[in-house]
Each structure stands twice: as structure tokens, then as C-alpha cells.
């Protein structure tokens, strides 16, 4: 069985509305990226305390801290960024959620990513080492413009770091945006996938679409993952209205379309979900 979750800030910046919409669709987990228009790492202690109380009152949990760790240029200093990482680690403990989404650093435009491989591995090894010592799992998401934008580099990175604390967060739409063949990406990465982002993409219209309506083969991939023992989260990140580099939005009504599409496809394949 898989567990459904969502980047709830795609619904609304208001946490109460996020929870209300998710509850109506039977989803009880959130990948915590932002509330009130503020990134999860920038909220005050009081805001975190209030949000945690709201989650508990409504029987909600977090699938992961949806941090922006690793969303800086590889040429920017790493050590100051570790302060941001320390906040994410603290929040994972605060929310009893030992899972953090991360990235693998933006490449300078025009540079061959191979030039920066050693530095990326150095940084990721440092992040994974701290996480492993704390019993936290890091989920490395693929995204356009970062070192791990292709399946081959994502696989190379996770393999080179070689830590049980570092797994892959598979995002089909992000692979399609860089021209990656989904079958080859999945076949290569499936053993490393510990997290799944549900975002589909149509290469003809260059738009994000509900699961099963694009070329991301999301229902088939999830079914295949479950058949091979996957029991993790599948997190809705539809990006149906806005899909920007640092921001995605879907809205309450379109989020309902995304949730219904995913559930319909999973039911058709007899994939159990909670």
C-alpha cells in the first residue's frame, strides 16, 4: 500500500484551507513547503508550533519537509547553506518527520555538469553524512538546471555518495522537461527510488496535466513500484496553473481534478492507497 500526500501550498497559502481541501479528498499527509507565502525554512517558531497543532488537531502528518536545500548555484559558498540545512534537520525532528526533500545544486549556464561533479558529490556526501547520523532520510529530487536533471546523473550521484540516508525522489514531469525517456529513467533508478512526486507533463503542449493524462506514465510506474515492494509516499505536486522555477500553484478546484485523476488511475490498477 502507498500513502498519498500533497504539496498543500499548491492549494492555498492558508493552512486551514490546505487541510480542508485535502481532508475532502481523503488525503491526510502534507509535503511541507510553505504556508502564508513563507518557505518552510523561514517560518518563526510560533508559526511552526501553530501549524503542528493544526496538523495534530486534524489527524494530519507530514510526508517530508519539502525543503529548498540544494537549490543554490554550485558556485555559491556551501558552508552558509549548511545553516539552512540545519533548520530543515531541526524541523524534521520537531514534526516527527525524518524525511527531507533536497536538490543537487544549479549548474552555471553553458557549463558541462561533469566539471562540477566532484564538488556536487562532496556537498551531497556531507549532507548525507549528517542525515545518516541523525536517522533522517534525504530524498534527492531531479529538476531542470540542477546537476541531477537527468536519470544518469541522479543515479551516479546517489551511487557515488553511497549512503543509506540518500534516496531518489522520482519526478516524471521534471524528467520529461529535459527530454529524458521515462522508461530508461525508471528502469535505471527504480532501486534507488524512496519517494515519488506525482506531476505529469504533456510534451506537445508543454504543460503540466493530471496524472495519467501526460507522458509521465505515472500510474504504470507507481504500480510497478508497488509490485517491487514500494510502500512509501506518492506526493501530488500538480503545477496545473503555475509552474515556475521556485513556485507551483494549482488552486482548490484544479487540485480536486488532480487528486481524482490519480485515484481513478490507481483504482484501475488495483493499487491500494491510504
mmCIF file of C-alpha atoms in Angstrom:
data_model
loop_
_atom_site.group_PDB
_atom_site.id
_atom_site.type_symbol
_atom_site.label_atom_id
_atom_site.label_comp_id
_atom_site.label_asym_id
_atom_site.label_seq_id
_atom_site.Cartn_x
_atom_site.Cartn_y
_atom_site.Cartn_z
ATOM 1 C CA UNK A 1 0.000 0.000 0.000
ATOM 2 C CA UNK A 2 1.138 3.539 -0.773
ATOM 3 C CA UNK A 3 0.266 6.696 1.134
ATOM 4 C CA UNK A 4 -0.977 9.796 -0.658
ATOM 5 C CA UNK A 5 0.378 13.217 0.213
ATOM 6 C CA UNK A 6 0.464 16.657 -1.391
ATOM 7 C CA UNK A 7 2.362 19.889 -1.617
ATOM 8 C CA UNK A 8 -0.553 21.660 0.043
ATOM 9 C CA UNK A 9 0.688 25.145 -0.798
ATOM 10 C CA UNK A 10 -0.426 24.368 -4.347
ATOM 11 C CA UNK A 11 -3.979 24.627 -2.987
ATOM 12 C CA UNK A 12 -3.717 27.824 -0.957
ATOM 13 C CA UNK A 13 -1.212 29.724 1.178
ATOM 14 C CA UNK A 14 -3.623 29.371 4.112
ATOM 15 C CA UNK A 15 -3.004 26.226 6.176
ATOM 16 C CA UNK A 16 -6.646 25.919 7.203
ATOM 17 C CA UNK A 17 -7.757 25.855 3.574
ATOM 18 C CA UNK A 18 -4.979 23.420 2.691
ATOM 19 C CA UNK A 19 -6.176 20.964 5.320
ATOM 20 C CA UNK A 20 -9.855 21.455 4.493
ATOM 21 C CA UNK A 21 -9.341 20.658 0.795
ATOM 22 C CA UNK A 22 -7.044 17.704 1.450
ATOM 23 C CA UNK A 23 -9.450 16.244 4.010
ATOM 24 C CA UNK A 24 -12.302 16.435 1.488
ATOM 25 C CA UNK A 25 -10.199 14.336 -0.870
ATOM 26 C CA UNK A 26 -9.180 11.832 1.797
ATOM 27 C CA UNK A 27 -5.512 12.893 1.866
ATOM 28 C CA UNK A 28 -4.040 13.163 5.350
ATOM 29 C CA UNK A 29 -0.383 13.983 4.693
ATOM 30 C CA UNK A 30 1.410 17.129 3.551
ATOM 31 C CA UNK A 31 4.817 17.653 1.995
ATOM 32 C CA UNK A 32 5.565 20.822 3.903
ATOM 33 C CA UNK A 33 6.957 23.506 1.607
ATOM 34 C CA UNK A 34 5.231 26.714 2.708
ATOM 35 C CA UNK A 35 2.328 28.380 4.469
ATOM 36 C CA UNK A 36 1.297 32.047 4.498
ATOM 37 C CA UNK A 37 3.518 32.530 1.447
ATOM 38 C CA UNK A 38 6.643 31.825 3.515
ATOM 39 C CA UNK A 39 9.057 28.981 2.881
ATOM 40 C CA UNK A 40 9.137 26.244 5.495
ATOM 41 C CA UNK A 41 12.687 27.222 6.483
ATOM 42 C CA UNK A 42 11.701 30.881 7.018
ATOM 43 C CA UNK A 43 8.762 30.447 9.389
ATOM 44 C CA UNK A 44 9.032 31.527 13.013
ATOM 45 C CA UNK A 45 8.976 29.109 15.933
ATOM 46 C CA UNK A 46 5.467 30.295 16.803
ATOM 47 C CA UNK A 47 4.243 29.695 13.249
ATOM 48 C CA UNK A 48 5.656 26.182 13.334
ATOM 49 C CA UNK A 49 4.070 25.479 16.710
ATOM 50 C CA UNK A 50 0.679 26.681 15.474
ATOM 51 C CA UNK A 51 0.929 24.625 12.300
ATOM 52 C CA UNK A 52 1.944 21.485 14.167
ATOM 53 C CA UNK A 53 -1.051 21.948 16.484
ATOM 54 C CA UNK A 54 -3.327 22.348 13.456
ATOM 55 C CA UNK A 55 -1.966 19.153 11.915
ATOM 56 C CA UNK A 56 -2.476 17.199 15.114
ATOM 57 C CA UNK A 57 -5.984 18.541 15.644
ATOM 58 C CA UNK A 58 -6.991 17.325 12.205
ATOM 59 C CA UNK A 59 -5.188 13.979 12.249
ATOM 60 C CA UNK A 60 -2.597 15.012 9.657
ATOM 61 C CA UNK A 61 1.064 14.096 9.288
ATOM 62 C CA UNK A 62 3.915 15.157 7.033
ATOM 63 C CA UNK A 63 5.349 13.023 4.259
ATOM 64 C CA UNK A 64 8.527 15.122 4.290
ATOM 65 C CA UNK A 65 9.960 18.555 4.867
ATOM 66 C CA UNK A 66 9.840 19.951 1.329
ATOM 67 C CA UNK A 67 12.990 21.980 1.766
ATOM 68 C CA UNK A 68 14.862 24.041 -0.842
ATOM 69 C CA UNK A 69 18.200 22.654 0.379
ATOM 70 C CA UNK A 70 20.491 22.320 -2.628
ATOM 71 C CA UNK A 71 18.644 24.984 -4.641
ATOM 72 C CA UNK A 72 21.641 27.263 -4.897
ATOM 73 C CA UNK A 73 24.312 27.534 -7.577
ATOM 74 C CA UNK A 74 27.158 25.080 -7.255
ATOM 75 C CA UNK A 75 29.470 28.114 -7.455
ATOM 76 C CA UNK A 76 27.910 29.691 -4.352
ATOM 77 C CA UNK A 77 29.562 29.028 -0.970
ATOM 78 C CA UNK A 78 28.347 25.805 0.598
ATOM 79 C CA UNK A 79 29.080 26.425 4.273
ATOM 80 C CA UNK A 80 26.500 29.246 4.739
ATOM 81 C CA UNK A 81 23.917 26.965 3.107
ATOM 82 C CA UNK A 82 24.521 24.431 5.871
ATOM 83 C CA UNK A 83 22.741 26.834 8.220
ATOM 84 C CA UNK A 84 19.606 26.380 6.124
ATOM 85 C CA UNK A 85 20.108 22.638 6.201
ATOM 86 C CA UNK A 86 20.377 22.750 9.993
ATOM 87 C CA UNK A 87 16.904 24.324 10.116
ATOM 88 C CA UNK A 88 15.491 21.534 7.954
ATOM 89 C CA UNK A 89 17.041 18.916 10.248
ATOM 90 C CA UNK A 90 15.569 20.632 13.295
ATOM 91 C CA UNK A 91 12.125 20.732 11.675
ATOM 92 C CA UNK A 92 12.272 17.044 10.767
ATOM 93 C CA UNK A 93 12.663 16.339 14.470
ATOM 94 C CA UNK A 94 10.058 18.924 15.517
ATOM 95 C CA UNK A 95 7.406 17.409 13.250
ATOM 96 C CA UNK A 96 8.485 13.794 13.924
ATOM 97 C CA UNK A 97 9.072 13.506 10.178
ATOM 98 C CA UNK A 98 12.539 12.044 9.497
ATOM 99 C CA UNK A 99 12.368 12.796 5.769
ATOM 100 C CA UNK A 100 13.668 15.836 3.859
ATOM 101 C CA UNK A 101 13.424 16.660 0.142
ATOM 102 C CA UNK A 102 16.636 18.158 -1.298
ATOM 103 C CA UNK A 103 18.247 19.134 -4.616
ATOM 104 C CA UNK A 104 21.702 18.831 -6.190
ATOM 105 C CA UNK A 105 22.664 22.439 -6.983
ATOM 106 C CA UNK A 106 22.173 24.569 -10.070
ATOM 107 C CA UNK A 107 24.754 24.373 -12.828
ATOM 108 C CA UNK A 108 26.185 27.577 -14.377
ATOM 109 C CA UNK A 109 24.545 28.145 -17.739
ATOM 110 C CA UNK A 110 26.622 26.636 -20.530
ATOM 111 C CA UNK A 111 28.859 24.572 -18.260
ATOM 112 C CA UNK A 112 29.260 20.840 -18.700
ATOM 113 C CA UNK A 113 27.891 19.388 -15.423
ATOM 114 C CA UNK A 114 30.826 16.964 -15.401
ATOM 115 C CA UNK A 115 33.051 19.902 -14.470
ATOM 116 C CA UNK A 116 31.194 20.208 -11.163
ATOM 117 C CA UNK A 117 30.654 16.508 -10.384
ATOM 118 C CA UNK A 118 33.278 16.234 -7.658
ATOM 119 C CA UNK A 119 32.018 19.304 -5.828
ATOM 120 C CA UNK A 120 28.404 18.130 -6.023
ATOM 121 C CA UNK A 121 29.406 14.748 -4.628
ATOM 122 C CA UNK A 122 31.407 16.415 -1.859
ATOM 123 C CA UNK A 123 28.429 18.504 -0.819
ATOM 124 C CA UNK A 124 25.909 15.689 -1.057
ATOM 125 C CA UNK A 125 28.185 13.376 0.912
ATOM 126 C CA UNK A 126 28.360 15.970 3.676
ATOM 127 C CA UNK A 127 24.561 16.357 3.744
ATOM 128 C CA UNK A 128 24.005 12.611 3.751
ATOM 129 C CA UNK A 129 26.556 12.034 6.490
ATOM 130 C CA UNK A 130 24.754 14.352 8.884
ATOM 131 C CA UNK A 131 21.370 12.885 7.975
ATOM 132 C CA UNK A 132 22.580 9.324 8.455
ATOM 133 C CA UNK A 133 23.906 10.148 11.923
ATOM 134 C CA UNK A 134 20.503 11.585 12.849
ATOM 135 C CA UNK A 135 18.408 8.782 11.336
ATOM 136 C CA UNK A 136 16.940 11.045 8.633
ATOM 137 C CA UNK A 137 16.303 10.095 5.002
ATOM 138 C CA UNK A 138 17.094 12.582 2.256
ATOM 139 C CA UNK A 139 15.124 12.425 -0.981
ATOM 140 C CA UNK A 140 17.030 13.885 -3.927
ATOM 141 C CA UNK A 141 14.610 15.368 -6.453
ATOM 142 C CA UNK A 142 15.501 15.732 -10.121
ATOM 143 C CA UNK A 143 14.878 19.144 -11.651
ATOM 144 C CA UNK A 144 15.796 21.068 -14.780
ATOM 145 C CA UNK A 145 19.034 23.012 -14.469
ATOM 146 C CA UNK A 146 20.493 21.167 -11.482
ATOM 147 C CA UNK A 147 23.236 18.543 -11.556
ATOM 148 C CA UNK A 148 20.759 15.677 -11.221
ATOM 149 C CA UNK A 149 18.440 16.774 -14.006
ATOM 150 C CA UNK A 150 18.921 13.513 -15.923
ATOM 151 C CA UNK A 151 18.457 9.973 -14.688
ATOM 152 C CA UNK A 152 22.075 9.117 -15.399
ATOM 153 C CA UNK A 153 23.422 11.930 -13.229
ATOM 154 C CA UNK A 154 20.860 11.288 -10.478
ATOM 155 C CA UNK A 155 21.868 7.633 -10.443
ATOM 156 C CA UNK A 156 25.555 8.493 -10.499
ATOM 157 C CA UNK A 157 25.150 10.892 -7.591
ATOM 158 C CA UNK A 158 23.201 8.540 -5.321
ATOM 159 C CA UNK A 159 25.613 5.718 -6.184
ATOM 160 C CA UNK A 160 28.743 7.789 -5.603
ATOM 161 C CA UNK A 161 27.557 9.088 -2.233
ATOM 162 C CA UNK A 162 26.624 5.546 -1.253
ATOM 163 C CA UNK A 163 24.708 6.430 1.903
ATOM 164 C CA UNK A 164 21.504 4.715 3.081
ATOM 165 C CA UNK A 165 20.341 8.207 4.024
ATOM 166 C CA UNK A 166 20.227 9.363 0.390
ATOM 167 C CA UNK A 167 17.491 8.109 -1.942
ATOM 168 C CA UNK A 168 15.823 9.431 -5.064
ATOM 169 C CA UNK A 169 12.563 11.370 -5.273
ATOM 170 C CA UNK A 170 11.342 10.466 -8.760
ATOM 171 C CA UNK A 171 9.568 13.316 -10.596
ATOM 172 C CA UNK A 172 8.389 12.189 -14.059
ATOM 173 C CA UNK A 173 7.391 15.647 -15.301
ATOM 174 C CA UNK A 174 10.777 17.118 -14.476
ATOM 175 C CA UNK A 175 12.467 14.353 -16.450
ATOM 176 C CA UNK A 176 10.180 14.935 -19.426
ATOM 177 C CA UNK A 177 11.019 18.647 -19.379
ATOM 178 C CA UNK A 178 14.677 17.862 -20.065
ATOM 179 C CA UNK A 179 13.894 15.316 -22.792
ATOM 180 C CA UNK A 180 14.530 12.252 -20.645
ATOM 181 C CA UNK A 181 12.988 8.972 -21.732
ATOM 182 C CA UNK A 182 10.774 7.879 -18.832
ATOM 183 C CA UNK A 183 11.208 4.125 -19.355
ATOM 184 C CA UNK A 184 15.003 4.321 -19.298
ATOM 185 C CA UNK A 185 14.927 6.673 -16.309
ATOM 186 C CA UNK A 186 12.642 4.394 -14.326
ATOM 187 C CA UNK A 187 14.496 1.202 -15.174
ATOM 188 C CA UNK A 188 17.761 2.761 -14.078
ATOM 189 C CA UNK A 189 16.533 4.431 -10.907
ATOM 190 C CA UNK A 190 13.812 2.169 -9.522
ATOM 191 C CA UNK A 191 16.103 0.513 -6.922
ATOM 192 C CA UNK A 192 17.062 3.972 -5.618
ATOM 193 C CA UNK A 193 13.559 5.460 -5.508
ATOM 194 C CA UNK A 194 12.368 6.103 -1.965
ATOM 195 C CA UNK A 195 9.835 8.817 -2.750
ATOM 196 C CA UNK A 196 7.520 9.667 -5.645
ATOM 197 C CA UNK A 197 6.253 13.054 -6.834
ATOM 198 C CA UNK A 198 3.043 12.927 -8.836
ATOM 199 C CA UNK A 199 3.489 15.548 -11.547
ATOM 200 C CA UNK A 200 2.631 14.709 -15.167
ATOM 201 C CA UNK A 201 3.600 16.600 -18.314
ATOM 202 C CA UNK A 202 2.488 16.864 -21.937
ATOM 203 C CA UNK A 203 5.431 17.460 -24.264
ATOM 204 C CA UNK A 204 3.144 18.619 -27.093
ATOM 205 C CA UNK A 205 1.571 21.488 -25.134
ATOM 206 C CA UNK A 206 4.497 21.946 -22.737
ATOM 207 C CA UNK A 207 2.074 21.991 -19.815
ATOM 208 C CA UNK A 208 1.587 20.006 -16.639
ATOM 209 C CA UNK A 209 -1.516 17.813 -16.612
ATOM 210 C CA UNK A 210 -3.275 15.481 -14.139
ATOM 211 C CA UNK A 211 -1.682 12.084 -13.571
ATOM 212 C CA UNK A 212 -2.232 9.709 -16.464
ATOM 213 C CA UNK A 213 -3.007 12.465 -18.970
ATOM 214 C CA UNK A 214 0.606 13.163 -19.956
ATOM 215 C CA UNK A 215 3.623 11.101 -20.927
ATOM 216 C CA UNK A 216 4.975 10.516 -17.421
ATOM 217 C CA UNK A 217 3.367 7.053 -17.233
ATOM 218 C CA UNK A 218 2.689 7.750 -13.562
ATOM 219 C CA UNK A 219 0.011 5.106 -12.917
ATOM 220 C CA UNK A 220 2.140 2.388 -14.522
ATOM 221 C CA UNK A 221 5.271 3.434 -12.660
ATOM 222 C CA UNK A 222 3.518 3.504 -9.298
ATOM 223 C CA UNK A 223 2.000 0.084 -9.959
ATOM 224 C CA UNK A 224 5.420 -1.245 -10.920
ATOM 225 C CA UNK A 225 6.995 0.272 -7.810
ATOM 226 C CA UNK A 226 4.354 -1.346 -5.588
ATOM 227 C CA UNK A 227 4.869 -4.688 -7.340
ATOM 228 C CA UNK A 228 8.548 -4.419 -6.376
ATOM 229 C CA UNK A 229 7.768 -3.662 -2.731
ATOM 230 C CA UNK A 230 7.389 0.114 -2.641
ATOM 231 C CA UNK A 231 5.390 1.252 0.406
ATOM 232 C CA UNK A 232 6.273 4.923 0.540
ATOM 233 C CA UNK A 233 4.546 8.199 -0.238
ATOM 234 C CA UNK A 234 3.175 9.423 -3.548
ATOM 235 C CA UNK A 235 3.007 13.198 -3.270
ATOM 236 C CA UNK A 236 0.765 15.252 -5.524
ATOM 237 C CA UNK A 237 2.572 18.250 -6.998
ATOM 238 C CA UNK A 238 0.293 19.030 -9.964
ATOM 239 C CA UNK A 239 1.514 22.516 -11.052
ATOM 240 C CA UNK A 240 -1.660 22.802 -13.134
ATOM 241 C CA UNK A 241 -1.955 26.612 -13.049
ATOM 242 C CA UNK A 242 1.567 27.902 -12.379
ATOM 243 C CA UNK A 243 4.839 26.018 -12.912
ATOM 244 C CA UNK A 244 7.808 28.262 -12.192
ATOM 245 C CA UNK A 245 11.381 27.613 -11.086
ATOM 246 C CA UNK A 246 10.666 28.336 -7.422
ATOM 247 C CA UNK A 247 6.871 28.205 -7.337
ATOM 248 C CA UNK A 248 3.976 25.993 -8.383
ATOM 249 C CA UNK A 249 0.239 26.536 -7.933
ATOM 250 C CA UNK A 250 -2.871 24.546 -8.732
ATOM 251 C CA UNK A 251 -5.741 26.013 -6.670
ATOM 252 C CA UNK A 252 -8.526 24.199 -4.792
ATOM 253 C CA UNK A 253 -10.661 23.250 -7.805
ATOM 254 C CA UNK A 254 -7.873 22.041 -10.083
ATOM 255 C CA UNK A 255 -6.296 20.203 -7.161
ATOM 256 C CA UNK A 256 -9.533 18.230 -6.941
ATOM 257 C CA UNK A 257 -9.089 17.292 -10.604
ATOM 258 C CA UNK A 258 -5.532 16.143 -9.899
ATOM 259 C CA UNK A 259 -6.486 14.071 -6.855
ATOM 260 C CA UNK A 260 -9.435 12.438 -8.622
ATOM 261 C CA UNK A 261 -7.327 11.596 -11.677
ATOM 262 C CA UNK A 262 -4.659 9.903 -9.580
ATOM 263 C CA UNK A 263 -7.123 7.902 -7.503
ATOM 264 C CA UNK A 264 -9.018 6.782 -10.597
ATOM 265 C CA UNK A 265 -5.818 5.537 -12.230
ATOM 266 C CA UNK A 266 -4.659 3.749 -9.074
ATOM 267 C CA UNK A 267 -8.028 2.047 -8.631
ATOM 268 C CA UNK A 268 -7.917 0.887 -12.250
ATOM 269 C CA UNK A 269 -4.618 -0.851 -11.488
ATOM 270 C CA UNK A 270 -5.717 -2.239 -8.111
ATOM 271 C CA UNK A 271 -3.092 -0.218 -6.263
ATOM 272 C CA UNK A 272 -4.121 0.216 -2.637
ATOM 273 C CA UNK A 273 -3.624 3.628 -1.099
ATOM 274 C CA UNK A 274 -4.403 5.474 2.093
#
